[in-house]
Coordinates of C-alpha atoms in Angstrom, one line a residue:
M1 CA 0.0 119.6 34.8
K2 CA 0.2 115.9 35.0
R3 CA -0.8 114.0 38.1
D4 CA 1.8 111.6 39.6
F5 CA 1.3 108.1 41.0
Q6 CA 4.0 106.2 42.8
P7 CA 3.7 102.4 42.6
S8 CA 4.2 102.2 46.3
D9 CA 1.2 104.3 46.9
L10 CA -1.2 102.3 44.7
A11 CA -3.5 99.6 45.8
R12 CA -2.6 96.0 44.9
G13 CA -3.0 95.6 41.1
G14 CA -2.9 99.4 40.6
S15 CA 0.4 99.4 38.7
Y16 CA -0.8 96.5 36.5
R17 CA -3.9 98.4 35.6
L18 CA -2.0 101.5 34.7
L19 CA 0.6 99.6 32.7
T20 CA -2.0 97.7 30.7
A21 CA -4.0 100.9 30.1
T22 CA -1.0 103.0 28.9
V23 CA 1.4 100.5 27.2
L24 CA -0.7 99.9 24.2
P25 CA -1.8 98.6 21.8
R26 CA -0.2 95.3 22.8
P27 CA 0.2 92.5 20.4
I28 CA -1.0 89.1 21.6
A29 CA 0.9 85.8 21.6
W30 CA -1.8 83.0 21.3
V31 CA 0.5 80.3 22.6
S32 CA -0.1 76.6 22.0
S33 CA 1.8 74.2 24.2
R34 CA 1.6 70.6 25.2
S35 CA 1.8 69.2 28.7
A36 CA 4.1 66.4 29.7
K37 CA 0.9 64.2 29.8
G38 CA 0.1 65.2 26.2
V39 CA -2.7 67.7 26.8
D40 CA -2.7 70.6 24.3
N41 CA -3.1 74.0 25.8
L42 CA -3.9 77.3 24.1
A43 CA -3.9 80.7 25.8
P44 CA -3.4 84.4 24.9
H45 CA -0.6 86.4 26.4
S46 CA -0.6 90.2 25.8
F47 CA 2.8 90.9 27.2
F48 CA 4.5 89.8 23.9
T49 CA 7.2 91.1 21.6
V50 CA 10.4 90.4 19.6
A51 CA 13.5 89.9 21.8
S52 CA 16.0 89.5 18.9
G53 CA 15.9 89.8 15.1
E54 CA 19.1 87.8 14.4
P55 CA 18.9 85.2 15.6
P56 CA 15.1 85.3 15.7
I57 CA 13.9 85.2 19.3
V58 CA 10.4 86.1 20.6
Q59 CA 9.3 86.6 24.2
F60 CA 6.1 86.5 26.1
V61 CA 5.3 87.0 29.8
S62 CA 3.4 84.6 32.1
V63 CA 1.8 86.8 34.8
G64 CA 1.8 84.2 37.6
R65 CA 2.3 80.5 37.0
K66 CA 0.0 79.4 34.2
D67 CA -0.4 76.1 32.3
T68 CA 1.5 77.6 29.4
L69 CA 4.5 78.2 31.5
N70 CA 4.4 74.8 33.1
N71 CA 4.1 73.1 29.7
V72 CA 6.9 75.1 28.1
E73 CA 9.3 74.4 31.0
A74 CA 8.4 70.7 30.9
T75 CA 8.7 70.2 27.2
G76 CA 10.8 73.1 25.9
E77 CA 8.5 73.9 22.9
F78 CA 5.6 76.2 22.0
V79 CA 3.9 77.9 19.1
V80 CA 2.9 81.5 18.8
N81 CA -0.3 81.7 16.7
F82 CA -1.2 85.0 15.2
T83 CA -4.3 86.7 16.7
A84 CA -6.4 87.7 13.7
E85 CA -9.7 89.6 14.0
P86 CA -11.9 86.8 12.7
L87 CA -10.7 84.6 15.6
F88 CA -11.6 87.1 18.3
E89 CA -14.2 85.0 20.1
Q90 CA -12.0 81.9 20.2
I91 CA -9.0 83.9 21.4
N92 CA -11.0 85.6 24.2
D93 CA -12.7 82.3 25.3
S94 CA -9.3 80.6 25.4
S95 CA -8.2 82.9 28.2
T96 CA -10.7 81.2 30.5
D97 CA -9.1 79.3 33.4
Y98 CA -9.7 75.8 32.1
P99 CA -8.3 73.0 34.2
A100 CA -4.9 71.7 33.1
T101 CA -6.5 68.4 32.2
L102 CA -8.6 69.9 29.5
S103 CA -7.5 71.2 26.1
E104 CA -8.8 74.6 24.9
F105 CA -8.6 73.2 21.4
D106 CA -11.2 70.5 22.2
E107 CA -13.4 72.6 24.6
L108 CA -13.7 75.4 22.1
G109 CA -13.7 73.4 18.9
I110 CA -10.5 75.1 17.6
E111 CA -9.0 73.1 14.7
R112 CA -5.4 72.0 15.1
E113 CA -2.8 71.4 12.4
P114 CA 0.5 69.7 13.0
S115 CA 3.6 71.8 13.5
R116 CA 6.6 71.0 11.4
F117 CA 9.4 71.0 14.0
V118 CA 7.8 71.0 17.4
A119 CA 5.2 68.8 19.1
P120 CA 2.6 71.4 20.1
P121 CA 0.1 72.0 17.3
R122 CA -0.6 75.1 15.4
V123 CA -4.1 76.8 15.2
A124 CA -5.2 75.9 11.7
A125 CA -7.1 79.1 11.1
A126 CA -4.3 81.4 12.3
P127 CA -2.6 83.1 9.3
V128 CA 0.8 82.9 10.9
A129 CA 2.3 80.4 13.3
I130 CA 5.8 80.8 14.8
E131 CA 7.3 77.6 16.1
C132 CA 9.7 77.9 19.0
T133 CA 12.0 76.0 21.2
L134 CA 12.7 77.3 24.7
H135 CA 15.7 79.6 24.9
S136 CA 15.4 80.6 28.6
T137 CA 13.1 81.9 31.2
Q138 CA 13.6 84.8 33.6
E139 CA 11.6 85.4 36.8
M140 CA 10.8 89.0 37.4
G141 CA 8.5 90.1 40.2
D142 CA 5.2 88.2 39.9
S143 CA 5.9 87.2 36.3
T144 CA 8.1 85.0 34.2
L145 CA 9.6 86.0 30.9
V146 CA 9.7 83.2 28.4
F147 CA 12.2 83.5 25.5
G148 CA 11.8 81.3 22.4
N149 CA 14.2 80.4 19.6
V150 CA 12.2 80.6 16.4
V151 CA 12.7 77.5 14.4
D152 CA 9.9 78.0 11.8
F153 CA 7.6 80.7 10.4
A154 CA 4.5 79.2 8.8
L155 CA 2.4 81.8 6.8
D156 CA -0.8 81.4 4.9
P157 CA 0.1 82.2 1.2
G158 CA -3.0 84.5 1.2
V159 CA -1.3 87.1 3.4
L160 CA 2.0 87.3 1.5
A161 CA 2.8 90.2 -0.7
D162 CA 4.8 87.9 -3.0
D163 CA 6.2 84.4 -3.1
S164 CA 9.8 85.3 -2.4
S165 CA 11.3 82.5 -0.3
D166 CA 14.2 84.3 1.3
R167 CA 12.5 87.7 2.3
P168 CA 8.7 87.1 2.5
H169 CA 6.5 90.0 3.5
P170 CA 3.0 89.6 4.9
L171 CA 0.4 92.3 4.2
V172 CA -0.9 93.8 7.4
E173 CA -4.4 94.4 5.9
Q174 CA -4.6 90.7 5.1
L175 CA -3.4 89.7 8.6
R176 CA -6.1 91.9 10.4
P177 CA -4.3 91.8 13.8
L178 CA -6.1 92.1 17.1
A179 CA -4.4 93.9 20.0
R180 CA -5.1 94.4 23.7
L181 CA -5.8 97.6 25.5
G182 CA -6.7 98.2 29.2
K183 CA -9.4 96.4 31.3
N184 CA -11.5 94.3 28.9
E185 CA -10.7 96.4 25.9
W186 CA -9.4 95.1 22.6
T187 CA -8.7 96.9 19.3
T188 CA -8.4 96.2 15.6
L189 CA -6.2 97.7 12.9
G190 CA -6.8 101.4 12.3
T191 CA -5.1 103.7 9.8
V192 CA -1.8 102.4 8.6
L193 CA 0.9 105.1 8.0
D194 CA 3.6 104.2 5.5
E195 CA 6.4 106.6 6.0
P196 CA 10.1 105.8 5.4
R197 CA 12.6 106.7 8.1
K198 CA 14.4 109.9 7.4
K199 CA 18.2 110.3 7.4
Y200 CA 19.9 113.0 9.5
A201 CA 20.8 114.9 6.3
D202 CA 17.2 115.1 5.3
L203 CA 16.2 116.7 8.6
N204 CA 19.3 119.0 8.7
P205 CA 20.1 120.0 5.0
S206 CA 22.3 122.8 6.0
S207 CA 24.6 120.8 8.4

């Protein structure tokens, strides 16, 4: 029999710990932004997903008020950089609480490359960068949801299955994604299962 825990009975932070240890693995938005004073910020956010496919909109959550949120609200632009396994140390180190006057790019020696449509730079070594303009924000509890209109997908040709320009497909084994678990735990790509979705008639042949 399962054991029940009501959020109202838990100590402060208890619900957060349970959520981050059970909603997993979680993809990571490594968000680059630029402050109104021109300082480039870079920070990982593990509450991240797709909000809409058409039009393409992504979302990440700022738990509390962070530099990323301040910058995005001030300038209306950001970039989601893909968190690939070889970049683990830099990704983890960029979660440190650097002062807003310092750039994680500079402090950690992370190479920038210019974005095509927005001011915040991309991470040069990231195999994918998703350039966004701010769609909207939504305050919810102690957090703020940030929605971004995707204005450009920048992909390293080495991760693409083919050169098709209208329906490109990146290979997951080339991307080597990192994801977050609970506490201080991270994970890398395990076994990939490739199974097409079945139709109702396939599951119920006699109906």
